[in-house]
Amino acid sequence: MKRREISATGTINNDGRLVMFMGELNEFFARHRGCRVVARFEVAPAGSSAALRGYYYNYVVPTMREAFRETGERLTEEQTERRLRTLSPVMWGEAVDPDTGIYTTCLRGIHEVDKSELVEHIETLKQFAAENLNVYIEDPRTI
């Protein structure tokens, strides 16, 4: 089955032009000759938490969704994003009752973590993708 969605990131240079790697996009387009395309662009200020969240939701999650699909697992984006959080230790909030030694855990949302925790979460996912799914996730600073 042909892949029907693709996500890519880029930057806007000082001349106001979009700069992004086109190799994967052109390969994707070549497989869909004569078809219509819908593009969605979101701008996130460089170095901000909003930029990092945009990178996560618009690049990491769709890339991992496709990687899971290629292993035979069909997930929605929401299911994929939840799965990604369950894979990452930083996304689990834990509290221990010192009297009983019993831990209470909860899965934190992206909105509940700070920038450094989100970076750690993404690094964990990049490692998981490389080791288990043979997928390389571009670093947000290089794309």
Tab-separated table of C-alpha atoms in Angstrom:
chain	number	residue	atom	x	y	z
A	1	MET	CA	0.000	0.000	0.000
A	2	LYS	CA	1.290	3.448	-0.901
A	3	ARG	CA	2.008	5.855	1.883
A	4	ARG	CA	-0.537	8.695	1.656
A	5	GLU	CA	0.886	11.206	4.125
A	6	ILE	CA	4.281	12.729	4.715
A	7	SER	CA	5.622	15.280	7.170
A	8	ALA	CA	8.692	17.414	6.716
A	9	THR	CA	10.184	20.384	8.478
A	10	GLY	CA	12.212	23.287	7.260
A	11	THR	CA	13.213	26.808	8.098
A	12	ILE	CA	12.523	30.193	6.605
A	13	ASN	CA	15.777	31.887	5.655
A	14	ASN	CA	16.609	35.595	5.916
A	15	ASP	CA	15.209	36.157	2.416
A	16	GLY	CA	11.827	34.813	3.528
A	17	ARG	CA	12.188	31.583	1.516
A	18	LEU	CA	11.452	28.073	2.705
A	19	VAL	CA	14.546	25.866	3.040
A	20	MET	CA	13.947	22.142	3.443
A	21	PHE	CA	15.333	18.828	2.229
A	22	MET	CA	13.284	17.853	-0.821
A	23	GLY	CA	14.645	14.363	-1.539
A	24	GLU	CA	12.072	12.428	0.472
A	25	LEU	CA	9.272	14.786	-0.581
A	26	ASN	CA	10.080	14.449	-4.288
A	27	GLU	CA	10.241	10.654	-3.951
A	28	PHE	CA	6.831	10.732	-2.261
A	29	PHE	CA	5.408	12.987	-4.998
A	30	ALA	CA	6.802	10.700	-7.721
A	31	ARG	CA	4.733	7.829	-6.300
A	32	HIS	CA	1.558	9.941	-6.580
A	33	ARG	CA	1.805	11.468	-10.057
A	34	GLY	CA	-1.342	13.295	-11.143
A	35	CYS	CA	-2.834	13.414	-7.628
A	36	ARG	CA	-3.846	16.486	-5.672
A	37	VAL	CA	-1.848	17.534	-2.634
A	38	VAL	CA	-2.922	19.457	0.445
A	39	ALA	CA	-0.118	21.215	2.323
A	40	ARG	CA	-0.310	22.589	5.832
A	41	PHE	CA	2.323	24.978	7.152
A	42	GLU	CA	2.738	26.018	10.761
A	43	VAL	CA	5.278	28.547	11.929
A	44	ALA	CA	6.944	28.166	15.306
A	45	PRO	CA	9.501	30.713	16.544
A	46	ALA	CA	13.024	29.300	16.571
A	47	GLY	CA	14.256	28.044	19.928
A	48	SER	CA	10.875	28.299	21.625
A	49	SER	CA	8.905	25.614	23.396
A	50	ALA	CA	6.223	26.179	20.748
A	51	ALA	CA	8.763	25.311	18.048
A	52	LEU	CA	9.739	22.133	19.863
A	53	ARG	CA	6.101	21.107	20.371
A	54	GLY	CA	5.429	21.838	16.688
A	55	TYR	CA	8.394	19.653	15.720
A	56	TYR	CA	7.100	16.900	18.012
A	57	TYR	CA	3.455	16.934	16.867
A	58	ASN	CA	4.055	17.697	13.188
A	59	TYR	CA	7.209	15.668	12.514
A	60	VAL	CA	8.057	13.134	15.231
A	61	VAL	CA	4.520	11.790	15.788
A	62	PRO	CA	3.656	11.347	12.067
A	63	THR	CA	7.083	9.817	11.382
A	64	MET	CA	6.632	7.306	14.198
A	65	ARG	CA	3.050	6.601	13.106
A	66	GLU	CA	4.367	5.647	9.677
A	67	ALA	CA	7.128	3.512	11.240
A	68	PHE	CA	4.558	1.628	13.333
A	69	ARG	CA	2.367	1.214	10.234
A	70	GLU	CA	5.278	-0.367	8.377
A	71	THR	CA	5.537	-2.958	11.151
A	72	GLY	CA	1.841	-3.778	10.685
A	73	GLU	CA	0.444	-1.701	13.515
A	74	ARG	CA	-2.279	0.722	12.441
A	75	LEU	CA	-2.663	3.649	14.832
A	76	THR	CA	-4.261	7.064	14.721
A	77	GLU	CA	-2.032	10.050	15.393
A	78	GLU	CA	-3.555	10.344	18.856
A	79	GLN	CA	-2.899	6.665	19.605
A	80	THR	CA	0.645	7.039	18.287
A	81	GLU	CA	1.332	10.073	20.446
A	82	ARG	CA	0.048	8.287	23.546
A	83	ARG	CA	2.180	5.237	22.728
A	84	LEU	CA	5.234	7.471	22.381
A	85	ARG	CA	4.633	8.964	25.816
A	86	THR	CA	4.308	5.486	27.358
A	87	LEU	CA	7.715	4.544	25.909
A	88	SER	CA	9.485	7.464	27.545
A	89	PRO	CA	10.389	7.352	31.269
A	90	VAL	CA	10.424	11.159	31.513
A	91	MET	CA	6.715	11.223	30.669
A	92	TRP	CA	5.759	9.157	33.691
A	93	GLY	CA	5.029	11.141	36.847
A	94	GLU	CA	5.727	9.152	39.988
A	95	ALA	CA	5.038	9.686	43.652
A	96	VAL	CA	5.841	7.286	46.441
A	97	ASP	CA	4.028	6.957	49.748
A	98	PRO	CA	6.939	6.811	52.242
A	99	ASP	CA	4.860	4.876	54.762
A	100	THR	CA	3.790	2.056	52.464
A	101	GLY	CA	6.435	2.253	49.725
A	102	ILE	CA	3.678	2.130	47.122
A	103	TYR	CA	4.221	4.162	43.977
A	104	THR	CA	1.493	6.088	42.222
A	105	THR	CA	2.173	6.782	38.557
A	106	CYS	CA	0.470	8.859	35.895
A	107	LEU	CA	1.221	9.458	32.253
A	108	ARG	CA	1.970	13.153	31.782
A	109	GLY	CA	0.894	15.140	28.754
A	110	ILE	CA	3.230	17.199	26.586
A	111	HIS	CA	1.738	20.384	28.060
A	112	GLU	CA	2.852	19.228	31.521
A	113	VAL	CA	6.586	19.014	30.799
A	114	ASP	CA	9.121	21.788	30.475
A	115	LYS	CA	11.414	22.292	27.501
A	116	SER	CA	14.294	20.201	28.878
A	117	GLU	CA	11.961	17.286	29.655
A	118	LEU	CA	10.471	17.506	26.162
A	119	VAL	CA	13.983	17.408	24.682
A	120	GLU	CA	14.742	14.302	26.776
A	121	HIS	CA	11.460	12.697	25.649
A	122	ILE	CA	12.327	13.343	21.987
A	123	GLU	CA	15.863	12.000	22.451
A	124	THR	CA	14.413	8.813	23.947
A	125	LEU	CA	12.098	8.450	20.956
A	126	LYS	CA	14.917	9.050	18.485
A	127	GLN	CA	16.918	6.257	20.112
A	128	PHE	CA	13.906	3.925	20.204
A	129	ALA	CA	13.135	4.610	16.532
A	130	ALA	CA	16.706	3.938	15.462
A	131	GLU	CA	17.140	0.766	17.516
A	132	ASN	CA	13.717	-0.817	17.074
A	133	LEU	CA	12.162	0.554	13.882
A	134	ASN	CA	15.214	1.375	11.736
A	135	VAL	CA	13.962	4.949	11.414
A	136	TYR	CA	16.109	8.041	11.670
A	137	ILE	CA	14.427	11.100	13.179
A	138	GLU	CA	16.123	14.333	12.191
A	139	ASP	CA	17.321	16.576	14.975
A	140	PRO	CA	15.218	19.754	15.196
A	141	ARG	CA	18.341	21.916	15.004
A	142	THR	CA	19.418	20.446	11.654
A	143	ILE	CA	16.119	20.643	9.793
